[in-house]
Amino acid sequence: MEVMPQYDLSRLPENTALKQQKLPAHRLDLSASVVLSIFFATGGFCLCMGVILILSAKSTKELEINYTNICANCAQLREDSSNFDKECTCSVPFYLPENMEGNVYMYYKLYGFHQNLYRYILSRSNRQLLGKDIWDVKDCSPFQVSRNSTPIIPCGAIANSIFNDTITLSYNLNSSIHIEVPMLKSGLAWWTDKYVKFQNPRASDLASAFAGSAKPLHWTKPVYELDTDDPGNNGFVNEDLIVWMRTAAFPTFKKLYRRLKRVDYFAVGLPAGNYSFNISYNFPVTVFRGEKSVVLSTLTWIGGGGLFLGLTYTVTGALTLLASFAILAIHLMLKRTKKNFL
Amino acid sequence: MKVRQAIPITSELGDISKLAKFDGEVICEPPNNKLDKFSGTLYWKENKFPLSNQNMLLRGCVLRNTEWCFGLVIFAGPDTKLMQNSGRTKFKRTSIDRLMNTLVLWIFGFLVCMGVILAIGNAIWEHEVGTRFQVYLPWDEAVDSAFFSGFLSFWSYIIILNTVVPISLYVSVEVIRLGHSYFINWDKKMFCMKKRTPAEARTTTLNEELGQVEYIFSDKTGTLTQNIMVFNKCSINGHSYGDVFDVLGHKAELGERPAPVDFSFNPLADKKFLFWDPSLLEAVKMGDPHTHEFFRLLSLCHTVMSEEKSEGELYYKAQSPDEGALVTAARNFGFVFRSRTPKTITVHELGTAITYQLLAILDFNNIRKRMSVIVRNPEGKIRLYCKGADTILLDRLHPSTQELLSSTTDHLNEYAGDGLRTLVLAYKDLDEEYYEEWARRRLQASLAQDSREDRLACIYEEVESDMMLLGATAIEDKLQQGVPETIALLTLANIKIWVLTGDKQETAVNIGYSCKMLTDDMTEVFIVTGHTVLEVREELRKAREKMMDSSHTVGNGFTYQGKLSSSKLTSVLEAVAGEYALVINGHSLAHALEADMELEFLETACACKAVICCRVTPLQKAQVVELVKKYKKAVTLAIGDGANDVSMIKTAHIGVGISGQEGIQAVLASDYSFSQFKFLQRLLLVHGRWSYLRMCKFLCYFFYKNFAFTMVHFWFGFFCGFSAQTVYDQYFITLYNIVYTSLPVLAMGVFDQDVPEQRSMEYPKLYEPGQLNLLFNKREFFICIAQGIYTSVLMFFIPYGVFAEATRDDGTQLADYQSFAVTVATSLVIVVSVQIGLDTGYWTAINHFFIWGSLAVYFAILFAMHSNGLFDMFPNQFRFVGNAQNTLAQPTVWLTIVLTTAVCIMPVVAFRFLRLSLKPDLSDTVRYTQLVRKKQKAQHRCMRRVGRTGSRRSGYAFSHQEGFGELIMSGKNMRLSSLALSSFSTRSSSSWIESLRRKKSDSANSPSGGAEKPFKG
């Protein structure tokens, strides 16, 4: 045993940092200074952010008018789906107390409409909406084909349930002069949706391209007549359709309906005064105990209002700062006792 | 080496034809596991012949000093003693494994609960809202009621939420364990240069259990000791030789020794023999008669066989390594035992060959504890040479040696204090007449029919009296390198070490002292040697009483005894003050392990600092391990090198085999193997500790991340009509566990270190959290789960709160499902990445790469999945087109992600920091304090607590067995004679085996069902 051959070192493990578990490394130590600086920095940041967010949220103006019950007679009419071809309009007057300056956006807001149901979300055909294969309706259950077995275009539960009220806003300068507020129907959807996700079939005439198809059950007009004035907003690329097709995450949601066209009276926004919404009431909500309203709102740098983010930031910031001071106090106390101990 | 002989009547059957005619019948004990006992009777030719263990060859034996033997198989297969001793092989798994299985079951239950809640929710929702919503989304044709919808939704939710049940956990755990096993294999510090063997993790499933060991059961020979005896010191005529002095005349420590003594004057010297004290050789060369006589004794009084392959190349075959060491020492000092015949011994005394006439060998046995030879030198003088245990021999000296006796006793005590095995040497001159007369009486006694042993002992006793003291030898049973240090360190780590050995009590105790398990500082060492149940019970009871009396003066042991429940007993005994040790013999252990006493034994043993079980059978070793496993609920580790340790190794939670020895059975049965006992400290304190730590951190994080990930669906259920809509994109769900979060946590599980490896050796207390199972238990699990659920709540409700009101900066809707999904997924990936960053204590480049890489890969995949190209190709599969770029361009989204991260992480940081400053555990302290040197000193003191103390304790230990003397005198064992007897060649052997087989089948209906085996040796 004593005289060992010197050659047999083949089994000697390699002396590498990895194999000997000696990789150079940084040890993560939660030292007091690091933790405290993280806490103070986070606290400060959150608090500042919160204040900024609250201030900017406050600077936006928002006006919401729930017209479910204002247009009660229309609501009742729509509860019976056999009345789908009967027109029902109602006018909702309101007073705007102060100017809404800047870009003004008009939204429709639905309460209790579940666009996030599992089967609902899936019930669409992207291939169809891409204009590639408009007859592809296999994912669209339960709205694939009409009663006489012609494929529905656009198929699926989402498209079928499109929000089809038309809302216009008129500015009542006085009791006799009603000026319709000019609104833009474009720029409501993402660029990628409008130009990538939704495309009309390549055909000179949309109506002929869609010949042989059925319109969705709830629709009053076929998809190629959604906007007959503007071919760039007709068919699948109609922005109202695109906006609707981007399903909401929660049962209460608002979707952009129109943008203010800032011309003439409205160059700086909506002046204060009397307005009225003229609503063609088509979309039934009372059947599922939902509600709907129309919202006018301005934006800030961060987007639409909502105090939640600002408040949460403020609270988080405040709590973090409090915690920082507590930690600091504990740390100092311990430091003293430790010194005594040593 | 053990002596085994055929019974005389069959040993004469050295002829195949005679063997073929053999038609005896054996009636013997049923198969059992006692290795040292056999009783049976051979009926042959109307005569009975007793068969004992002396006539048995056990399965697995290797013949030495004889080339062949004939035998009869008595038991085969599972009936052999070896197989009876082997325990059942059990599937080993760690406690964390078992806990994990329980937890996974719980999680499964939790999953079902969530499924039920959501299913009920779905039924109610469908009933209240869904029925009205049918205009927009009619129910499936198959669904006819809200109840059925709820039922379907239950299964949908089971599928969606199944990610709480961590399927990938098992795979990841195995990967981590594999990594840890490789680290063990790769460890250079566990590579034995001498034997060229690296440590080897033979299993990859037990690593983290190495960090939880509480009891170590160790074999002695080959594990603690090298089984090499070294002639270390001697005392001749009142003068002690063998101490090593350095140049300045101080006793030298190991490592600074001068050159060993040069034995080149002696051509027959053994080159491997090393001795450092030159004065002894000088004394020999000066012709000191005492020294000469001393070595003459060593060269004559033994049962070693010599073999001379070529001129001057001597090989000694000793029955015990002790004897080998003594004879080798004599050889190097010029008294070379050259050869022997049954009647003579030839010794080269300083170059001259002298042949002594061997008159008698008074053999060794356990009662006599000594052996003698009577020789006639060439001048015709008869002399008796005797060597034996000091306690026995010192009483049999001539009164005239009183003075020498006292100085020798001093030396003996000194040697014993060093843990050396001592023997006292003495001689006596005999008259020719006296010897003749004595020899005659001896012959008579040996022919006596009854109580032959006793009579012989009497006769021996008579002649071995009034001897002249020559001196004493001290043999070092060489410990494996670093054994005392390792034991001290492991003891400091609160690991209890029990030595289970087949050796005799003296040897075992001796080793106990030399490896510092037993110390003279100990209050008492209890020795249990009772042969009956009552004796053992009494001895154990006394031991307990003593321990309790000393710690609780109030307690009157008698009322305590037996009246208190065993649990109370434990609590009393665990608080015992003072250090005690227990030494228990195999036959006592057999009683102590019986069902009604095992608890008593366990309590007593556990109250002791050190436990040594000697003369235990392999199965008893396993039983002891099993006992501790059963009642102490502690992790046990068994370490051994031989076939007799296999069952213990298999029984213990972790079995360690010492590799590089002759046998390989232990290694084959083991879970880990390395070649030196000292590597155990590294295996446990470094590898085991880290494995445990890593595994615990890994499991905590894994459960956390899965809960944080999955519970979001649960909250979302309340907003989506319980329709089993997922929050995330399906690709995210698929990739989350596999790609986005697996590698960082794997890297942590493989590489993490809390303190550097040196520190875990310096502070063995760091090992304790593992033993107490503090880092991952049910409580920790619930904390992780709670943290996961907390994270999921924030992860869902903060984006919900923000999205409910906000719009994008271009006025369009923000709260669409897809943007929400991307926001939640992104914040989830960021939060769990920050969390793993916090959990990772040791940021290597690999950790950096994996953590940053995971984040980068997340965003890369996100953008790829949401790209126009993929959508163009598969519009129905990649529905999220354009989502990433549109959503992640929104400041609101990023503010939400930052806020979520801050709210999820800050409390964790605060909590950890506060725990660190208010209730730091040792590893934290070690990291933070600079008191390293202070502690080190304390530790060194601890490790050196054993000084040289001169207690009056015999260091006598001699691994010798009875029987060799007789063998030598009879001449049967001599290789020469065996050659002479090889008249029947192997050619015919097959035929006689055939005939024997036929015989055996004929006698198969004999009641014992066995046969007998004579063997020629």
mmCIF file of C-alpha atoms in Angstrom, chain A residues 121-254:
data_model
loop_
_atom_site.group_PDB
_atom_site.id
_atom_site.type_symbol
_atom_site.label_atom_id
_atom_site.label_comp_id
_atom_site.label_asym_id
_atom_site.label_seq_id
_atom_site.Cartn_x
_atom_site.Cartn_y
_atom_site.Cartn_z
ATOM 1 C CA ILE A 121 -63.683 34.318 -25.906
ATOM 2 C CA LEU A 122 -62.970 31.352 -28.135
ATOM 3 C CA SER A 123 -66.006 31.806 -30.290
ATOM 4 C CA ARG A 124 -64.409 33.652 -33.195
ATOM 5 C CA SER A 125 -62.484 32.845 -36.316
ATOM 6 C CA ASN A 126 -59.304 34.765 -36.764
ATOM 7 C CA ARG A 127 -58.768 33.175 -40.136
ATOM 8 C CA GLN A 128 -62.059 34.533 -41.293
ATOM 9 C CA LEU A 129 -61.435 37.987 -39.892
ATOM 10 C CA LEU A 130 -58.057 38.021 -41.570
ATOM 11 C CA GLY A 131 -59.880 37.750 -44.854
ATOM 12 C CA LYS A 132 -57.851 34.734 -45.805
ATOM 13 C CA ASP A 133 -60.498 32.116 -45.527
ATOM 14 C CA ILE A 134 -63.791 33.763 -44.834
ATOM 15 C CA TRP A 135 -65.622 30.468 -44.824
ATOM 16 C CA ASP A 136 -63.651 29.122 -41.898
ATOM 17 C CA VAL A 137 -66.199 29.024 -39.105
ATOM 18 C CA LYS A 138 -65.153 25.924 -37.237
ATOM 19 C CA ASP A 139 -64.100 27.759 -34.061
ATOM 20 C CA CYS A 140 -67.261 29.810 -33.958
ATOM 21 C CA SER A 141 -69.570 27.503 -32.087
ATOM 22 C CA PRO A 142 -72.376 28.153 -31.239
ATOM 23 C CA PHE A 143 -72.757 30.765 -33.982
ATOM 24 C CA GLN A 144 -71.189 29.032 -36.945
ATOM 25 C CA VAL A 145 -73.969 28.870 -39.440
ATOM 26 C CA SER A 146 -77.342 30.464 -39.750
ATOM 27 C CA ARG A 147 -80.571 28.509 -39.572
ATOM 28 C CA ASN A 148 -80.372 27.670 -43.217
ATOM 29 C CA SER A 149 -76.810 26.403 -42.818
ATOM 30 C CA THR A 150 -75.031 29.246 -44.567
ATOM 31 C CA PRO A 151 -71.854 30.255 -42.827
ATOM 32 C CA ILE A 152 -72.163 33.361 -40.729
ATOM 33 C CA ILE A 153 -69.757 36.206 -41.434
ATOM 34 C CA PRO A 154 -68.383 37.302 -39.041
ATOM 35 C CA CYS A 155 -69.107 34.177 -37.112
ATOM 36 C CA GLY A 156 -69.004 33.484 -33.405
ATOM 37 C CA ALA A 157 -70.554 34.696 -30.194
ATOM 38 C CA ILE A 158 -68.367 37.777 -29.930
ATOM 39 C CA ALA A 159 -69.252 39.197 -33.300
ATOM 40 C CA ASN A 160 -72.875 38.227 -32.861
ATOM 41 C CA SER A 161 -73.224 40.202 -29.662
ATOM 42 C CA ILE A 162 -71.750 43.428 -31.030
ATOM 43 C CA PHE A 163 -72.766 46.635 -29.327
ATOM 44 C CA ASN A 164 -75.050 48.150 -31.907
ATOM 45 C CA ASP A 165 -76.418 51.295 -30.343
ATOM 46 C CA THR A 166 -75.592 54.381 -32.282
ATOM 47 C CA ILE A 167 -74.885 57.379 -30.162
ATOM 48 C CA THR A 168 -74.482 60.897 -31.358
ATOM 49 C CA LEU A 169 -73.792 63.927 -29.280
ATOM 50 C CA SER A 170 -75.415 67.234 -29.984
ATOM 51 C CA TYR A 171 -74.509 70.558 -28.474
ATOM 52 C CA ASN A 172 -77.554 72.601 -27.583
ATOM 53 C CA LEU A 173 -76.349 76.136 -27.983
ATOM 54 C CA ASN A 174 -79.812 77.256 -27.108
ATOM 55 C CA SER A 175 -83.242 75.749 -27.247
ATOM 56 C CA SER A 176 -83.404 75.976 -30.979
ATOM 57 C CA ILE A 177 -79.875 75.493 -32.213
ATOM 58 C CA HIS A 178 -78.622 71.960 -31.886
ATOM 59 C CA ILE A 179 -75.218 71.395 -33.291
ATOM 60 C CA GLU A 180 -74.149 67.848 -33.794
ATOM 61 C CA VAL A 181 -70.741 67.447 -32.234
ATOM 62 C CA PRO A 182 -68.355 66.173 -34.924
ATOM 63 C CA MET A 183 -66.900 62.809 -34.025
ATOM 64 C CA LEU A 184 -64.154 60.636 -35.528
ATOM 65 C CA LYS A 185 -64.783 56.984 -36.208
ATOM 66 C CA SER A 186 -61.121 56.222 -36.705
ATOM 67 C CA GLY A 187 -58.210 55.743 -34.358
ATOM 68 C CA LEU A 188 -60.318 53.697 -32.030
ATOM 69 C CA ALA A 189 -58.380 50.478 -32.394
ATOM 70 C CA TRP A 190 -54.777 49.380 -32.209
ATOM 71 C CA TRP A 191 -52.774 49.703 -35.325
ATOM 72 C CA THR A 192 -51.964 45.999 -35.272
ATOM 73 C CA ASP A 193 -55.620 45.107 -34.994
ATOM 74 C CA LYS A 194 -56.659 47.327 -37.830
ATOM 75 C CA TYR A 195 -53.891 46.401 -40.211
ATOM 76 C CA VAL A 196 -52.735 42.946 -39.153
ATOM 77 C CA LYS A 197 -55.418 41.105 -37.304
ATOM 78 C CA PHE A 198 -58.381 42.262 -39.353
ATOM 79 C CA GLN A 199 -58.348 42.393 -43.102
ATOM 80 C CA ASN A 200 -61.026 42.362 -45.712
ATOM 81 C CA PRO A 201 -60.858 39.701 -48.379
ATOM 82 C CA ARG A 202 -59.066 40.903 -51.475
ATOM 83 C CA ALA A 203 -61.958 41.702 -53.683
ATOM 84 C CA SER A 204 -63.066 44.799 -55.510
ATOM 85 C CA ASP A 205 -66.519 44.539 -54.084
ATOM 86 C CA LEU A 206 -67.067 43.427 -50.526
ATOM 87 C CA ALA A 207 -70.671 42.502 -51.049
ATOM 88 C CA SER A 208 -69.781 40.022 -53.764
ATOM 89 C CA ALA A 209 -66.913 38.635 -51.720
ATOM 90 C CA PHE A 210 -69.307 37.875 -48.901
ATOM 91 C CA ALA A 211 -72.035 36.569 -51.167
ATOM 92 C CA GLY A 212 -73.474 33.313 -49.943
ATOM 93 C CA SER A 213 -72.933 34.117 -46.304
ATOM 94 C CA ALA A 214 -75.350 34.984 -43.595
ATOM 95 C CA LYS A 215 -75.154 37.952 -41.275
ATOM 96 C CA PRO A 216 -74.927 37.259 -37.582
ATOM 97 C CA LEU A 217 -78.233 36.650 -35.866
ATOM 98 C CA HIS A 218 -78.389 39.905 -33.943
ATOM 99 C CA TRP A 219 -77.159 42.073 -36.707
ATOM 100 C CA THR A 220 -79.482 44.250 -38.670
ATOM 101 C CA LYS A 221 -77.132 44.669 -41.590
ATOM 102 C CA PRO A 222 -74.408 42.523 -43.077
ATOM 103 C CA VAL A 223 -70.766 43.147 -42.296
ATOM 104 C CA TYR A 224 -70.085 44.800 -45.649
ATOM 105 C CA GLU A 225 -72.588 47.507 -44.849
ATOM 106 C CA LEU A 226 -71.169 48.542 -41.494
ATOM 107 C CA ASP A 227 -69.829 51.762 -42.881
ATOM 108 C CA THR A 228 -70.845 52.336 -46.426
ATOM 109 C CA ASP A 229 -69.365 55.837 -46.481
ATOM 110 C CA ASP A 230 -65.804 54.846 -45.812
ATOM 111 C CA PRO A 231 -64.507 51.707 -47.499
ATOM 112 C CA GLY A 232 -61.495 51.773 -45.157
ATOM 113 C CA ASN A 233 -63.851 51.368 -42.238
ATOM 114 C CA ASN A 234 -66.131 48.809 -43.759
ATOM 115 C CA GLY A 235 -66.257 45.063 -43.512
ATOM 116 C CA PHE A 236 -63.886 43.387 -41.090
ATOM 117 C CA VAL A 237 -61.803 46.494 -40.646
ATOM 118 C CA ASN A 238 -64.704 48.459 -39.256
ATOM 119 C CA GLU A 239 -63.287 49.898 -36.059
ATOM 120 C CA ASP A 240 -66.418 49.427 -34.033
ATOM 121 C CA LEU A 241 -66.245 45.757 -34.888
ATOM 122 C CA ILE A 242 -62.529 45.610 -34.096
ATOM 123 C CA VAL A 243 -63.046 47.333 -30.767
ATOM 124 C CA TRP A 244 -65.811 44.950 -29.867
ATOM 125 C CA MET A 245 -63.811 41.947 -30.949
ATOM 126 C CA ARG A 246 -61.054 42.859 -28.474
ATOM 127 C CA THR A 247 -62.810 41.224 -25.597
ATOM 128 C CA ALA A 248 -62.843 42.843 -22.212
ATOM 129 C CA ALA A 249 -61.241 41.233 -19.208
ATOM 130 C CA PHE A 250 -63.989 42.023 -16.765
ATOM 131 C CA PRO A 251 -67.775 42.072 -16.883
ATOM 132 C CA THR A 252 -67.808 45.826 -16.461
ATOM 133 C CA PHE A 253 -65.921 47.587 -19.176
ATOM 134 C CA LYS A 254 -65.897 50.617 -21.375
#
